[in-house]
PDB file of C-alpha atoms in Angstrom:
ATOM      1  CA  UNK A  16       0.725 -17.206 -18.271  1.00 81.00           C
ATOM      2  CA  UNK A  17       1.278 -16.896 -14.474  1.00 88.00           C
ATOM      3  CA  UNK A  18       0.222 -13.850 -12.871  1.00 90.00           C
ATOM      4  CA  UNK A  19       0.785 -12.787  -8.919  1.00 91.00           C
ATOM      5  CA  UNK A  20      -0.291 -10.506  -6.391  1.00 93.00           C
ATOM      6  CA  UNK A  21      -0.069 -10.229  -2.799  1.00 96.00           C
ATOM      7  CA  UNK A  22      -0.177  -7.970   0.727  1.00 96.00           C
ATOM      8  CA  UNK A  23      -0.040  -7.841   4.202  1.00 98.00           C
ATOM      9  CA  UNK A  24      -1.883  -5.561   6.481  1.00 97.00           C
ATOM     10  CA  UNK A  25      -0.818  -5.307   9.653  1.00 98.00           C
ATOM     11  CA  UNK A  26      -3.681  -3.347  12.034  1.00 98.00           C
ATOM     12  CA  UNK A  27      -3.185  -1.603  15.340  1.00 98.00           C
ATOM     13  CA  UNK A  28      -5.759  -0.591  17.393  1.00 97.00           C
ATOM     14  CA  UNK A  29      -5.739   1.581  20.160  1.00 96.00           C
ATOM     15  CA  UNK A  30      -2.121   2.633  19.621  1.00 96.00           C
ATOM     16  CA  UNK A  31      -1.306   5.246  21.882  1.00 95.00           C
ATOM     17  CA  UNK A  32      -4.887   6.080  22.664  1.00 95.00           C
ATOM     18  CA  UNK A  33      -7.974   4.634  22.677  1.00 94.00           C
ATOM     19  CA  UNK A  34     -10.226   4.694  19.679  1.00 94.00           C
ATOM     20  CA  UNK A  35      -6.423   5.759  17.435  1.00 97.00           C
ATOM     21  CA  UNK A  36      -5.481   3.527  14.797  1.00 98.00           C
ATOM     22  CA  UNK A  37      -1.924   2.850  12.780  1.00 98.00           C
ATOM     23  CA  UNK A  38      -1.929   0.031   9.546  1.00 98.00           C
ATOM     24  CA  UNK A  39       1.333  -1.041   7.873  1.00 98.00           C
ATOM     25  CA  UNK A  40       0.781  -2.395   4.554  1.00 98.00           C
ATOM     26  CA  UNK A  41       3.523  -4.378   2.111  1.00 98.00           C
ATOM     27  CA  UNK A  42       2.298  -5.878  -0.933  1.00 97.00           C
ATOM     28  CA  UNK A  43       3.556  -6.528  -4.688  1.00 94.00           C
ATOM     29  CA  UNK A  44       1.149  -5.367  -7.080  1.00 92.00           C
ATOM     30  CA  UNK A  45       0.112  -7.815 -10.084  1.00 92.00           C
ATOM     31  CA  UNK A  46       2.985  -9.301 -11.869  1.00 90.00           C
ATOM     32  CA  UNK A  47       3.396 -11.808 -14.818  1.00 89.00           C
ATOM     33  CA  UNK A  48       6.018 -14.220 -13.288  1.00 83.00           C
ATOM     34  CA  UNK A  49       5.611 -16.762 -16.242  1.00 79.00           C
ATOM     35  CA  UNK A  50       4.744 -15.230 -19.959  1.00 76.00           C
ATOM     36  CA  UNK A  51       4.010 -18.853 -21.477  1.00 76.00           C
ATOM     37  CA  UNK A  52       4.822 -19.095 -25.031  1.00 77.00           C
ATOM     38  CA  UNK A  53       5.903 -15.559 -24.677  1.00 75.00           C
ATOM     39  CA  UNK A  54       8.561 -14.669 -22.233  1.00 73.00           C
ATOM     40  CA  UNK A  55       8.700 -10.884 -23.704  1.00 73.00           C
ATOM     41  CA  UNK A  56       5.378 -11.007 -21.276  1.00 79.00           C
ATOM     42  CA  UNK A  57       6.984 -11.417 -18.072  1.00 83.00           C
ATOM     43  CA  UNK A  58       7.800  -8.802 -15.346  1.00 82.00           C
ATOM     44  CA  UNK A  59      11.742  -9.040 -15.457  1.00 82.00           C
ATOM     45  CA  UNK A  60      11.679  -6.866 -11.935  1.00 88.00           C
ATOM     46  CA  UNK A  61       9.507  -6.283  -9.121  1.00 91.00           C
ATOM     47  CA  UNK A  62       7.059  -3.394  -7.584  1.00 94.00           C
ATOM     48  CA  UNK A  63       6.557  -3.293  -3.597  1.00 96.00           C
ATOM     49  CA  UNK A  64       4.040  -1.136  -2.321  1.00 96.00           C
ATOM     50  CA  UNK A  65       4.626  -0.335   1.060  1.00 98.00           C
ATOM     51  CA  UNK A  66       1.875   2.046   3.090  1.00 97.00           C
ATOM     52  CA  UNK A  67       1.608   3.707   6.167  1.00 98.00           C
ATOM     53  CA  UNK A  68      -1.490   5.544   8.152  1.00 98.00           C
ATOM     54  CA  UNK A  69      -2.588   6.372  11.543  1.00 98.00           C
ATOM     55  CA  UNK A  70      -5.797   7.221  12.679  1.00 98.00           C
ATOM     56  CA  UNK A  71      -6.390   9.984  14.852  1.00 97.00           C
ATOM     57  CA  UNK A  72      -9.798  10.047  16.360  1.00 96.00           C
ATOM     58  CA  UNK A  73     -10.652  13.507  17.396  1.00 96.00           C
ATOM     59  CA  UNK A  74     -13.893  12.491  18.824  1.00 95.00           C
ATOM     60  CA  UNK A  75     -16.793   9.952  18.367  1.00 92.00           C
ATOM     61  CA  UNK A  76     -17.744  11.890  14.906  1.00 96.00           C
ATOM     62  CA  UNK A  77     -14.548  12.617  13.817  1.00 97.00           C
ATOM     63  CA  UNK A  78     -11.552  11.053  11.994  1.00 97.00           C
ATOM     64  CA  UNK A  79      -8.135  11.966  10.924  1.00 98.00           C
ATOM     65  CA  UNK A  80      -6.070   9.854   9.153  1.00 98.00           C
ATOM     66  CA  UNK A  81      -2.730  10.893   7.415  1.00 98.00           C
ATOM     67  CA  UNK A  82      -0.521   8.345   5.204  1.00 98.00           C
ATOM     68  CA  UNK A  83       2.062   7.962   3.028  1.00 98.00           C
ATOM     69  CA  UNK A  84       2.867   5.385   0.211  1.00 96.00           C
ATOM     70  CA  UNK A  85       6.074   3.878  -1.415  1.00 98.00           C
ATOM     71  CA  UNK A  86       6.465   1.986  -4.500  1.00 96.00           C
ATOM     72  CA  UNK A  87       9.312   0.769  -5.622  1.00 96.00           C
ATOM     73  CA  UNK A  88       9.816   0.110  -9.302  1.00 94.00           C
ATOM     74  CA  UNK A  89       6.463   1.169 -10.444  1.00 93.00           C
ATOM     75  CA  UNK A  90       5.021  -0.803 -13.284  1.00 91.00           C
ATOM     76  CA  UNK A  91       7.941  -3.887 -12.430  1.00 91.00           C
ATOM     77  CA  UNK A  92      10.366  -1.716 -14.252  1.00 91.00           C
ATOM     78  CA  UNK A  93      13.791  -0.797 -12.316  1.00 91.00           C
ATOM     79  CA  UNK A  94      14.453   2.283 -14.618  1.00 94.00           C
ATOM     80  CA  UNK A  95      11.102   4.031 -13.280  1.00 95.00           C
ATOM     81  CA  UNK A  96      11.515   6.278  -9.996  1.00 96.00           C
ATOM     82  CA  UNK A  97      10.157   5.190  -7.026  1.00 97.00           C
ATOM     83  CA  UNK A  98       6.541   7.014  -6.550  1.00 98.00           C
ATOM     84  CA  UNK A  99       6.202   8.708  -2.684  1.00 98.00           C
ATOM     85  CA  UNK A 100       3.156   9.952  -2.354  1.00 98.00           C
ATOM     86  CA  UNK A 101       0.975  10.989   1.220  1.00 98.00           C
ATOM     87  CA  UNK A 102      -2.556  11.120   1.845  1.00 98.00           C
ATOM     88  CA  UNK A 103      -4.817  12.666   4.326  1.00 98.00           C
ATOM     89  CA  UNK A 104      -8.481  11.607   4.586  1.00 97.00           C
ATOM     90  CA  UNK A 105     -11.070  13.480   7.127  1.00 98.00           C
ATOM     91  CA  UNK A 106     -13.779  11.318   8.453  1.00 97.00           C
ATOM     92  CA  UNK A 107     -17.042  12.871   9.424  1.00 97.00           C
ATOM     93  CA  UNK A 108     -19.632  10.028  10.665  1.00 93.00           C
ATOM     94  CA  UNK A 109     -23.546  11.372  11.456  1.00 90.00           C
TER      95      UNK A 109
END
């Protein structure tokens, strides 16, 4: 059995301002590419995950960061929807 997995994260810092942040991720979540003696194993389509986020930092204590996250044929299955979903963490450092 083969199984694969794999992303790229791109990082930005200082875009637009000093101290800001922006990250652009693509990836493929773990698929079986090879089922062995079993082929009903294997993925027969493929999941990307693509994410987005930008840091704001408000001041030396304080972080904003809002996102948002694609994947495509969740669990390597073309019949699922594609899953949007958006995030917003707040960063407090003491």
């Amino acid at each position: 059995m083969t199984i694969i997995n794999g992303m790229l994260y791109f990082a930005f810092p200082d875009l637009f301002r000093e101290g800001n942040m922006g990250g652009l991720m693509v990836g493929v979540p773990p698929i079986v590419t090879d089922g062995g003696d079993d082929d009903a194993l294997k993925d027969d389509d493929t999941s990307i995950h693509i994410e987005a986020i930008y840091r704001f930092q408000v001041n030396d204590n304080i972080s904003l960061t809002p996102g948002l996250f694609v994947i495509t044929n969740p669990n390597h299955d073309d019949v699922n929807d594609t899953i949007w979903v958006s995030t917003f963490r707040t960063q407090f450092r003491f």
